[in-house]
CSV table of N, CA, C and O in Angstrom, one decimal:
chain,number,residue,atom,x,y,z
G,1,MET,N,16.1,21.5,-56.0
G,1,MET,CA,15.0,21.9,-55.2
G,1,MET,C,15.5,22.8,-54.1
G,1,MET,O,16.6,22.6,-53.6
G,2,LYS,N,14.7,23.7,-53.6
G,2,LYS,CA,15.1,24.6,-52.6
G,2,LYS,C,14.7,24.2,-51.2
G,2,LYS,O,15.5,24.4,-50.2
G,3,TYR,N,13.6,23.5,-51.1
G,3,TYR,CA,13.0,23.2,-49.7
G,3,TYR,C,13.1,21.7,-49.5
G,3,TYR,O,13.4,21.3,-48.3
G,4,PHE,N,12.9,20.9,-50.5
G,4,PHE,CA,12.9,19.4,-50.3
G,4,PHE,C,14.2,18.9,-50.9
G,4,PHE,O,14.8,19.5,-51.8
G,5,ILE,N,14.6,17.7,-50.4
G,5,ILE,CA,15.8,17.0,-50.9
G,5,ILE,C,15.4,15.5,-51.2
G,5,ILE,O,14.4,15.0,-50.6
G,6,ASN,N,16.2,14.9,-52.1
G,6,ASN,CA,16.0,13.5,-52.3
G,6,ASN,C,16.7,12.6,-51.3
G,6,ASN,O,17.4,13.2,-50.5
G,7,GLU,N,16.5,11.4,-51.4
G,7,GLU,CA,17.1,10.5,-50.3
G,7,GLU,C,18.7,10.5,-50.4
G,7,GLU,O,19.3,10.5,-49.4
G,8,LYS,N,19.2,10.6,-51.6
G,8,LYS,CA,20.7,10.6,-51.7
G,8,LYS,C,21.2,11.9,-50.9
G,8,LYS,O,22.2,11.8,-50.2
G,9,GLU,N,20.6,13.0,-51.1
G,9,GLU,CA,21.0,14.2,-50.4
G,9,GLU,C,20.8,14.1,-48.9
G,9,GLU,O,21.6,14.6,-48.2
G,10,ARG,N,19.7,13.5,-48.5
G,10,ARG,CA,19.4,13.4,-47.1
G,10,ARG,C,20.5,12.5,-46.4
G,10,ARG,O,21.0,12.8,-45.4
G,11,LYS,N,20.8,11.4,-47.1
G,11,LYS,CA,21.8,10.5,-46.6
G,11,LYS,C,23.1,11.2,-46.5
G,11,LYS,O,23.8,11.0,-45.5
G,12,ALA,N,23.5,12.0,-47.4
G,12,ALA,CA,24.8,12.7,-47.4
G,12,ALA,C,24.8,13.7,-46.3
G,12,ALA,O,25.9,14.1,-45.9
G,13,SER,N,23.7,14.2,-45.9
G,13,SER,CA,23.6,15.2,-44.8
G,13,SER,C,24.0,14.5,-43.4
G,13,SER,O,24.3,15.3,-42.5
G,14,HIS,N,23.9,13.2,-43.3
G,14,HIS,CA,24.2,12.5,-42.1
G,14,HIS,C,23.2,12.9,-41.0
G,14,HIS,O,23.6,12.9,-39.8
G,15,SER,N,22.0,13.3,-41.4
G,15,SER,CA,21.0,13.7,-40.4
G,15,SER,C,19.7,13.0,-40.6
G,15,SER,O,19.4,12.6,-41.7
G,16,THR,N,19.0,12.8,-39.5
G,16,THR,CA,17.6,12.3,-39.7
G,16,THR,C,16.6,13.3,-39.2
G,16,THR,O,15.4,12.9,-39.0
G,17,CYS,N,17.0,14.5,-39.1
G,17,CYS,CA,16.0,15.6,-38.7
G,17,CYS,C,15.2,16.1,-39.9
G,17,CYS,O,15.3,17.3,-40.2
G,18,TYR,N,14.5,15.2,-40.5
G,18,TYR,CA,13.7,15.5,-41.7
G,18,TYR,C,12.4,14.8,-41.6
G,18,TYR,O,12.2,13.8,-40.9
G,19,LEU,N,11.4,15.4,-42.2
G,19,LEU,CA,10.1,14.8,-42.4
G,19,LEU,C,10.2,14.2,-43.8
G,19,LEU,O,10.6,14.9,-44.8
G,20,GLU,N,9.7,12.9,-43.9
G,20,GLU,CA,9.8,12.2,-45.2
G,20,GLU,C,8.4,12.1,-45.8
G,20,GLU,O,7.5,11.8,-45.2
G,21,PHE,N,8.3,12.5,-47.1
G,21,PHE,CA,7.1,12.3,-47.9
G,21,PHE,C,7.3,11.0,-48.6
G,21,PHE,O,8.1,10.9,-49.5
G,22,GLN,N,6.5,10.0,-48.3
G,22,GLN,CA,6.6,8.6,-48.8
G,22,GLN,C,5.4,8.3,-49.7
G,22,GLN,O,4.3,8.6,-49.3
G,23,GLU,N,5.7,7.8,-50.9
G,23,GLU,CA,4.6,7.4,-51.8
G,23,GLU,C,3.7,6.3,-51.2
G,23,GLU,O,4.2,5.3,-50.6
G,24,GLY,N,2.4,6.5,-51.2
G,24,GLY,CA,1.5,5.5,-50.7
G,24,GLY,C,1.5,5.4,-49.2
G,24,GLY,O,1.8,6.3,-48.5
G,25,GLN,N,1.1,4.2,-48.7
G,25,GLN,CA,1.1,3.9,-47.3
G,25,GLN,C,2.6,3.7,-46.9
G,25,GLN,O,3.4,3.3,-47.6
G,26,TYR,N,2.8,3.9,-45.6
G,26,TYR,CA,4.1,3.7,-45.0
G,26,TYR,C,4.6,2.3,-45.3
G,26,TYR,O,3.9,1.3,-45.3
G,27,HIS,N,5.9,2.1,-45.7
G,27,HIS,CA,6.4,0.9,-46.2
G,27,HIS,C,7.2,0.1,-45.2
G,27,HIS,O,8.1,-0.7,-45.5
G,28,ASP,N,6.9,0.3,-43.9
G,28,ASP,CA,7.6,-0.4,-42.8
G,28,ASP,C,9.1,-0.1,-42.7
G,28,ASP,O,9.8,-0.8,-42.0
G,29,LYS,N,9.5,1.0,-43.4
G,29,LYS,CA,10.9,1.5,-43.2
G,29,LYS,C,10.9,2.9,-43.8
G,29,LYS,O,10.0,3.3,-44.6
G,30,CYS,N,11.9,3.6,-43.3
G,30,CYS,CA,12.0,5.0,-43.7
G,30,CYS,C,13.1,5.2,-44.8
G,30,CYS,O,13.9,4.3,-45.0
G,31,TRP,N,13.2,6.4,-45.3
G,31,TRP,CA,14.3,6.8,-46.2
G,31,TRP,C,14.3,6.0,-47.5
G,31,TRP,O,15.3,5.5,-47.9
G,32,LEU,N,13.2,6.0,-48.1
G,32,LEU,CA,13.1,5.3,-49.4
G,32,LEU,C,13.7,6.2,-50.5
G,32,LEU,O,13.6,7.4,-50.5
G,33,ASP,N,14.2,5.5,-51.6
G,33,ASP,CA,14.8,6.3,-52.7
G,33,ASP,C,13.8,7.1,-53.4
G,33,ASP,O,14.1,8.1,-54.0
G,34,SER,N,12.5,6.7,-53.4
G,34,SER,CA,11.5,7.5,-54.1
G,34,SER,C,10.9,8.6,-53.3
G,34,SER,O,10.1,9.4,-53.8
G,35,SER,N,11.3,8.8,-52.0
G,35,SER,CA,10.8,9.8,-51.1
G,35,SER,C,11.5,11.1,-51.4
G,35,SER,O,12.6,11.2,-51.9
G,36,ILE,N,10.8,12.2,-50.9
G,36,ILE,CA,11.5,13.5,-50.7
G,36,ILE,C,11.4,13.8,-49.3
G,36,ILE,O,10.5,13.4,-48.5
G,37,SER,N,12.3,14.6,-48.8
G,37,SER,CA,12.4,15.0,-47.4
G,37,SER,C,12.6,16.5,-47.2
G,37,SER,O,13.1,17.2,-48.1
G,38,ILE,N,12.1,17.0,-46.1
G,38,ILE,CA,12.2,18.4,-45.8
G,38,ILE,C,12.7,18.5,-44.3
G,38,ILE,O,12.3,17.8,-43.4
G,39,SER,N,13.7,19.4,-44.1
G,39,SER,CA,14.3,19.5,-42.8
G,39,SER,C,13.3,20.0,-41.8
G,39,SER,O,12.4,20.8,-42.1
G,40,ASP,N,13.5,19.6,-40.5
G,40,ASP,CA,12.6,20.1,-39.5
G,40,ASP,C,12.7,21.6,-39.3
G,40,ASP,O,11.7,22.3,-39.0
G,41,GLU,N,13.9,22.2,-39.6
G,41,GLU,CA,14.1,23.6,-39.5
G,41,GLU,C,13.3,24.4,-40.6
G,41,GLU,O,12.6,25.4,-40.3
G,42,ILE,N,13.3,23.9,-41.8
G,42,ILE,CA,12.5,24.5,-42.8
G,42,ILE,C,11.0,24.3,-42.5
G,42,ILE,O,10.2,25.3,-42.7
G,43,TRP,N,10.6,23.1,-42.1
G,43,TRP,CA,9.2,22.8,-41.8
G,43,TRP,C,8.7,23.9,-40.7
G,43,TRP,O,7.7,24.4,-40.9
G,44,ASP,N,9.5,24.1,-39.7
G,44,ASP,CA,9.1,25.0,-38.6
G,44,ASP,C,9.2,26.5,-39.1
G,44,ASP,O,8.2,27.2,-38.9
G,45,LYS,N,10.2,26.8,-39.9
G,45,LYS,CA,10.3,28.2,-40.3
G,45,LYS,C,9.1,28.6,-41.2
G,45,LYS,O,8.7,29.8,-41.0
G,46,TYR,N,8.6,27.7,-42.0
G,46,TYR,CA,7.5,28.1,-42.9
G,46,TYR,C,6.1,27.6,-42.3
G,46,TYR,O,5.2,27.7,-43.0
G,47,GLN,N,6.1,27.3,-41.1
G,47,GLN,CA,4.9,26.9,-40.3
G,47,GLN,C,4.0,25.9,-41.1
G,47,GLN,O,2.8,26.0,-41.2
G,48,MET,N,4.7,24.9,-41.5
G,48,MET,CA,4.0,23.8,-42.2
G,48,MET,C,3.0,23.0,-41.4
G,48,MET,O,1.9,22.7,-41.9
G,49,SER,N,3.3,22.8,-40.1
G,49,SER,CA,2.4,22.1,-39.3
G,49,SER,C,1.1,22.8,-39.1
G,49,SER,O,0.0,22.2,-39.2
G,50,LYS,N,1.1,24.1,-39.0
G,50,LYS,CA,-0.1,25.0,-38.9
G,50,LYS,C,-0.9,24.8,-40.2
G,50,LYS,O,-2.2,24.6,-40.1
G,51,LEU,N,-0.3,24.8,-41.4
G,51,LEU,CA,-1.1,24.6,-42.6
G,51,LEU,C,-1.7,23.2,-42.7
G,51,LEU,O,-2.9,23.0,-43.0
G,52,ILE,N,-0.9,22.1,-42.3
G,52,ILE,CA,-1.4,20.8,-42.4
G,52,ILE,C,-2.5,20.6,-41.4
G,52,ILE,O,-3.5,19.9,-41.7
G,53,HIS,N,-2.4,21.1,-40.2
G,53,HIS,CA,-3.4,20.9,-39.2
G,53,HIS,C,-4.8,21.5,-39.6
G,53,HIS,O,-5.8,21.1,-39.1
G,54,MET,N,-4.8,22.5,-40.4
G,54,MET,CA,-6.0,23.1,-40.9
G,54,MET,C,-6.9,22.1,-41.6
G,54,MET,O,-8.1,22.1,-41.6
G,55,VAL,N,-6.2,21.1,-42.3
G,55,VAL,CA,-6.9,20.1,-43.1
G,55,VAL,C,-6.9,18.8,-42.5
G,55,VAL,O,-7.9,18.0,-42.6
G,56,VAL,N,-5.8,18.4,-41.8
G,56,VAL,CA,-5.6,17.1,-41.1
G,56,VAL,C,-5.4,17.4,-39.7
G,56,VAL,O,-4.2,17.4,-39.2
G,57,PRO,N,-6.5,17.5,-38.9
G,57,PRO,CA,-6.3,17.8,-37.4
G,57,PRO,C,-5.5,16.8,-36.7
G,57,PRO,O,-4.8,17.2,-35.7
G,58,ASN,N,-5.4,15.5,-37.1
G,58,ASN,CA,-4.6,14.5,-36.4
G,58,ASN,C,-3.2,14.4,-36.9
G,58,ASN,O,-2.5,13.4,-36.7
G,59,PHE,N,-2.7,15.4,-37.7
G,59,PHE,CA,-1.3,15.4,-38.2
G,59,PHE,C,-0.4,15.2,-37.0
G,59,PHE,O,-0.5,15.8,-35.9
G,60,ASP,N,0.6,14.3,-37.1
G,60,ASP,CA,1.5,13.9,-36.0
G,60,ASP,C,2.9,14.2,-36.5
G,60,ASP,O,3.5,13.5,-37.3
G,61,PHE,N,3.5,15.3,-36.0
G,61,PHE,CA,4.9,15.7,-36.3
G,61,PHE,C,5.9,14.6,-36.0
G,61,PHE,O,6.9,14.5,-36.6
G,62,TYR,N,5.6,13.7,-35.0
G,62,TYR,CA,6.5,12.7,-34.6
G,62,TYR,C,6.1,11.3,-35.1
G,62,TYR,O,6.7,10.3,-34.8
G,63,GLY,N,5.0,11.2,-35.8
G,63,GLY,CA,4.5,9.9,-36.3
G,63,GLY,C,4.2,9.9,-37.8
G,63,GLY,O,4.8,10.6,-38.5
G,64,LEU,N,3.2,9.0,-38.1
G,64,LEU,CA,2.9,8.8,-39.5
G,64,LEU,C,1.5,9.5,-39.8
G,64,LEU,O,0.6,9.3,-39.0
G,65,THR,N,1.4,10.2,-40.9
G,65,THR,CA,0.2,10.8,-41.3
G,65,THR,C,-0.1,10.6,-42.7
G,65,THR,O,0.8,10.9,-43.6
G,66,MET,N,-1.2,10.0,-43.0
G,66,MET,CA,-1.6,9.7,-44.4
G,66,MET,C,-2.4,10.9,-45.0
G,66,MET,O,-3.2,11.4,-44.3
G,67,ILE,N,-2.0,11.3,-46.2
G,67,ILE,CA,-2.7,12.4,-46.8
G,67,ILE,C,-3.4,11.9,-48.1
G,67,ILE,O,-2.7,11.4,-49.0
G,68,THR,N,-4.7,12.2,-48.2
G,68,THR,CA,-5.4,11.8,-49.4
G,68,THR,C,-5.3,12.9,-50.5
G,68,THR,O,-4.9,14.0,-50.2
G,69,LYS,N,-5.7,12.6,-51.7
G,69,LYS,CA,-5.7,13.6,-52.7
G,69,LYS,C,-6.6,14.8,-52.4
G,69,LYS,O,-6.2,15.9,-52.6
G,70,GLU,N,-7.8,14.5,-51.8
G,70,GLU,CA,-8.7,15.6,-51.4
G,70,GLU,C,-8.1,16.5,-50.4
G,70,GLU,O,-8.2,17.7,-50.4
G,71,GLN,N,-7.4,15.9,-49.4
G,71,GLN,CA,-6.7,16.6,-48.3
G,71,GLN,C,-5.6,17.5,-49.0
G,71,GLN,O,-5.4,18.7,-48.6
G,72,TRP,N,-4.8,16.9,-49.9
G,72,TRP,CA,-3.7,17.6,-50.5
G,72,TRP,C,-4.3,18.8,-51.3
G,72,TRP,O,-3.7,19.9,-51.2
G,73,LEU,N,-5.3,18.6,-52.0
G,73,LEU,CA,-5.9,19.8,-52.8
G,73,LEU,C,-6.3,20.9,-51.8
G,73,LEU,O,-6.1,22.1,-52.1
G,74,ALA,N,-6.9,20.5,-50.7
G,74,ALA,CA,-7.2,21.5,-49.7
G,74,ALA,C,-6.0,22.2,-49.1
G,74,ALA,O,-6.0,23.4,-48.8
G,75,ILE,N,-5.0,21.5,-48.8
G,75,ILE,CA,-3.7,22.0,-48.3
G,75,ILE,C,-3.1,23.0,-49.4
G,75,ILE,O,-2.7,24.1,-49.0
G,76,VAL,N,-3.1,22.6,-50.6
G,76,VAL,CA,-2.6,23.5,-51.7
G,76,VAL,C,-3.5,24.8,-51.7
G,76,VAL,O,-3.0,25.9,-51.8
G,77,GLU,N,-4.8,24.6,-51.7
G,77,GLU,CA,-5.7,25.8,-51.7
G,77,GLU,C,-5.4,26.7,-50.5
G,77,GLU,O,-5.3,27.9,-50.6
G,78,ASN,N,-5.3,26.1,-49.3
G,78,ASN,CA,-5.0,26.9,-48.1
G,78,ASN,C,-3.7,27.6,-48.2
G,78,ASN,O,-3.5,28.7,-47.6
G,79,SER,N,-2.7,27.0,-48.9
G,79,SER,CA,-1.4,27.6,-48.9
G,79,SER,C,-1.4,28.9,-49.8
G,79,SER,O,-0.5,29.7,-49.7
G,80,GLN,N,-2.5,29.1,-50.6
G,80,GLN,CA,-2.6,30.3,-51.4
G,80,GLN,C,-3.0,31.5,-50.6
G,80,GLN,O,-2.9,32.7,-51.2
G,81,ASN,N,-3.4,31.4,-49.4
G,81,ASN,CA,-3.8,32.5,-48.5
G,81,ASN,C,-2.6,33.4,-48.4
G,81,ASN,O,-1.5,32.9,-48.1
G,82,GLU,N,-2.8,34.7,-48.5
G,82,GLU,CA,-1.6,35.6,-48.4
G,82,GLU,C,-0.9,35.6,-47.1
G,82,GLU,O,0.2,36.0,-46.9
G,83,ASP,N,-1.6,35.1,-46.0
G,83,ASP,CA,-1.0,35.0,-44.7
G,83,ASP,C,-0.1,33.8,-44.6
G,83,ASP,O,0.7,33.7,-43.6
G,84,CYS,N,-0.2,32.9,-45.5
G,84,CYS,CA,0.6,31.6,-45.4
G,84,CYS,C,2.0,31.8,-45.8
G,84,CYS,O,2.3,32.4,-46.9
G,85,LEU,N,2.9,31.4,-45.0
G,85,LEU,CA,4.4,31.5,-45.2
G,85,LEU,C,4.9,30.4,-46.1
G,85,LEU,O,6.0,30.5,-46.7
G,86,CYS,N,4.1,29.3,-46.3
G,86,CYS,CA,4.6,28.1,-46.9
G,86,CYS,C,4.2,27.9,-48.4
G,86,CYS,O,4.3,26.8,-48.9
G,87,LYS,N,3.7,28.9,-49.0
G,87,LYS,CA,3.2,28.8,-50.4
G,87,LYS,C,4.3,28.2,-51.3
G,87,LYS,O,4.0,27.3,-52.1
G,88,ASP,N,5.5,28.7,-51.3
G,88,ASP,CA,6.5,28.2,-52.2
G,88,ASP,C,6.9,26.8,-51.8
G,88,ASP,O,7.3,26.0,-52.7
G,89,VAL,N,6.9,26.4,-50.5
G,89,VAL,CA,7.2,25.1,-50.1
G,89,VAL,C,6.2,24.1,-50.7
G,89,VAL,O,6.6,23.1,-51.3
G,90,ILE,N,5.0,24.4,-50.6
G,90,ILE,CA,3.9,23.6,-51.2
G,90,ILE,C,4.0,23.5,-52.7
G,90,ILE,O,3.9,22.4,-53.3
G,91,GLN,N,4.3,24.6,-53.3
G,91,GLN,CA,4.4,24.6,-54.8
G,91,GLN,C,5.6,23.7,-55.2
G,91,GLN,O,5.4,23.0,-56.3
G,92,GLU,N,6.6,23.6,-54.5
G,92,GLU,CA,7.8,22.8,-54.8
G,92,GLU,C,7.4,21.3,-54.7
G,92,GLU,O,7.9,20.5,-55.5
G,93,ALA,N,6.5,21.0,-53.8
G,93,ALA,CA,6.1,19.6,-53.6
G,93,ALA,C,5.1,19.1,-54.6
G,93,ALA,O,5.0,17.9,-54.8
G,94,ILE,N,4.4,20.0,-55.3
G,94,ILE,CA,3.3,19.6,-56.2
G,94,ILE,C,3.7,18.6,-57.3
G,94,ILE,O,3.0,17.6,-57.4
G,95,PRO,N,4.8,18.7,-58.0
G,95,PRO,CA,5.2,17.7,-59.0
G,95,PRO,C,5.4,16.3,-58.4
G,95,PRO,O,4.9,15.3,-59.0
G,96,TRP,N,6.0,16.2,-57.3
G,96,TRP,CA,6.2,14.9,-56.6
G,96,TRP,C,4.9,14.3,-56.2
G,96,TRP,O,4.6,13.1,-56.4
G,97,VAL,N,4.0,15.1,-55.6
G,97,VAL,CA,2.7,14.6,-55.1
G,97,VAL,C,1.9,14.2,-56.3
G,97,VAL,O,1.2,13.2,-56.3
G,98,ASN,N,1.9,15.0,-57.4
G,98,ASN,CA,1.1,14.6,-58.6
G,98,ASN,C,1.5,13.3,-59.1
G,98,ASN,O,0.7,12.5,-59.5
G,99,LYS,N,2.8,13.1,-59.2
G,99,LYS,CA,3.3,11.8,-59.7
G,99,LYS,C,2.9,10.7,-58.7
G,99,LYS,O,2.5,9.6,-59.2
G,100,CYS,N,3.0,10.9,-57.5
G,100,CYS,CA,2.6,9.9,-56.5
G,100,CYS,C,1.1,9.5,-56.7
G,100,CYS,O,0.8,8.3,-56.7
G,101,PHE,N,0.2,10.5,-56.9
G,101,PHE,CA,-1.2,10.2,-57.0
G,101,PHE,C,-1.5,9.5,-58.4
G,101,PHE,O,-2.6,9.0,-58.5
G,102,GLU,N,-0.6,9.4,-59.3
G,102,GLU,CA,-0.8,8.7,-60.5
G,102,GLU,C,-1.0,7.2,-60.2
G,102,GLU,O,-1.7,6.5,-60.9
G,103,SER,N,-0.4,6.7,-59.1
G,103,SER,CA,-0.4,5.3,-58.8
G,103,SER,C,-0.8,5.0,-57.4
G,103,SER,O,-0.8,3.8,-57.0
G,104,ASN,N,-1.1,6.0,-56.6
G,104,ASN,CA,-1.4,5.8,-55.2
G,104,ASN,C,-2.6,6.7,-54.8
G,104,ASN,O,-2.8,7.8,-55.4
G,105,ASP,N,-3.4,6.2,-53.8
G,105,ASP,CA,-4.5,7.0,-53.3
G,105,ASP,C,-4.1,8.0,-52.3
G,105,ASP,O,-4.8,8.9,-51.9
G,106,ILE,N,-2.9,7.8,-51.7
G,106,ILE,CA,-2.4,8.6,-50.6
G,106,ILE,C,-0.9,8.7,-50.6
G,106,ILE,O,-0.3,8.0,-51.4
G,107,PHE,N,-0.4,9.6,-49.8
G,107,PHE,CA,1.0,9.6,-49.5
G,107,PHE,C,1.1,9.7,-48.0
G,107,PHE,O,0.2,10.1,-47.3
G,108,THR,N,2.3,9.4,-47.5
G,108,THR,CA,2.5,9.4,-46.0
G,108,THR,C,3.6,10.4,-45.7
G,108,THR,O,4.6,10.4,-46.3
G,109,ILE,N,3.3,11.2,-44.7
G,109,ILE,CA,4.3,12.0,-44.1
G,109,ILE,C,4.8,11.3,-42.9
G,109,ILE,O,4.1,11.1,-41.9
G,110,CYS,N,6.1,11.0,-42.9
G,110,CYS,CA,6.8,10.3,-41.8
G,110,CYS,C,7.4,11.4,-41.0
G,110,CYS,O,8.4,12.1,-41.5
G,111,GLY,N,7.0,11.6,-39.8
G,111,GLY,CA,7.5,12.6,-38.9
G,111,GLY,C,8.9,12.3,-38.4
G,111,GLY,O,9.5,11.3,-38.6
G,112,ILE,N,9.4,13.2,-37.6
G,112,ILE,CA,10.7,13.1,-37.0
G,112,ILE,C,10.8,11.9,-36.1
G,112,ILE,O,10.0,11.6,-35.4
């Protein structure tokens, strides 16, 4: 993957400057093997917060934010706007998110 990494890769980076996408509700701990993560630098470079805030006004870059399937579909739709810098980032997350929604109603973005 170009934008997201798995937990093994995140751990090898020796950094916690990542936002973690966790299946379902927050599991009372971070850095799960089933999660994917994106660096804060990539997040900022592609203006991901701006996109998420359009659909989830209470998105918390430093906290926990639950994303429903309906919200995710709106995020994907908004990412298709030609002014959006993060179209490719969102496209890369789609397979992981789709798999998540097979057994969960939400996923959680764990902020920095």
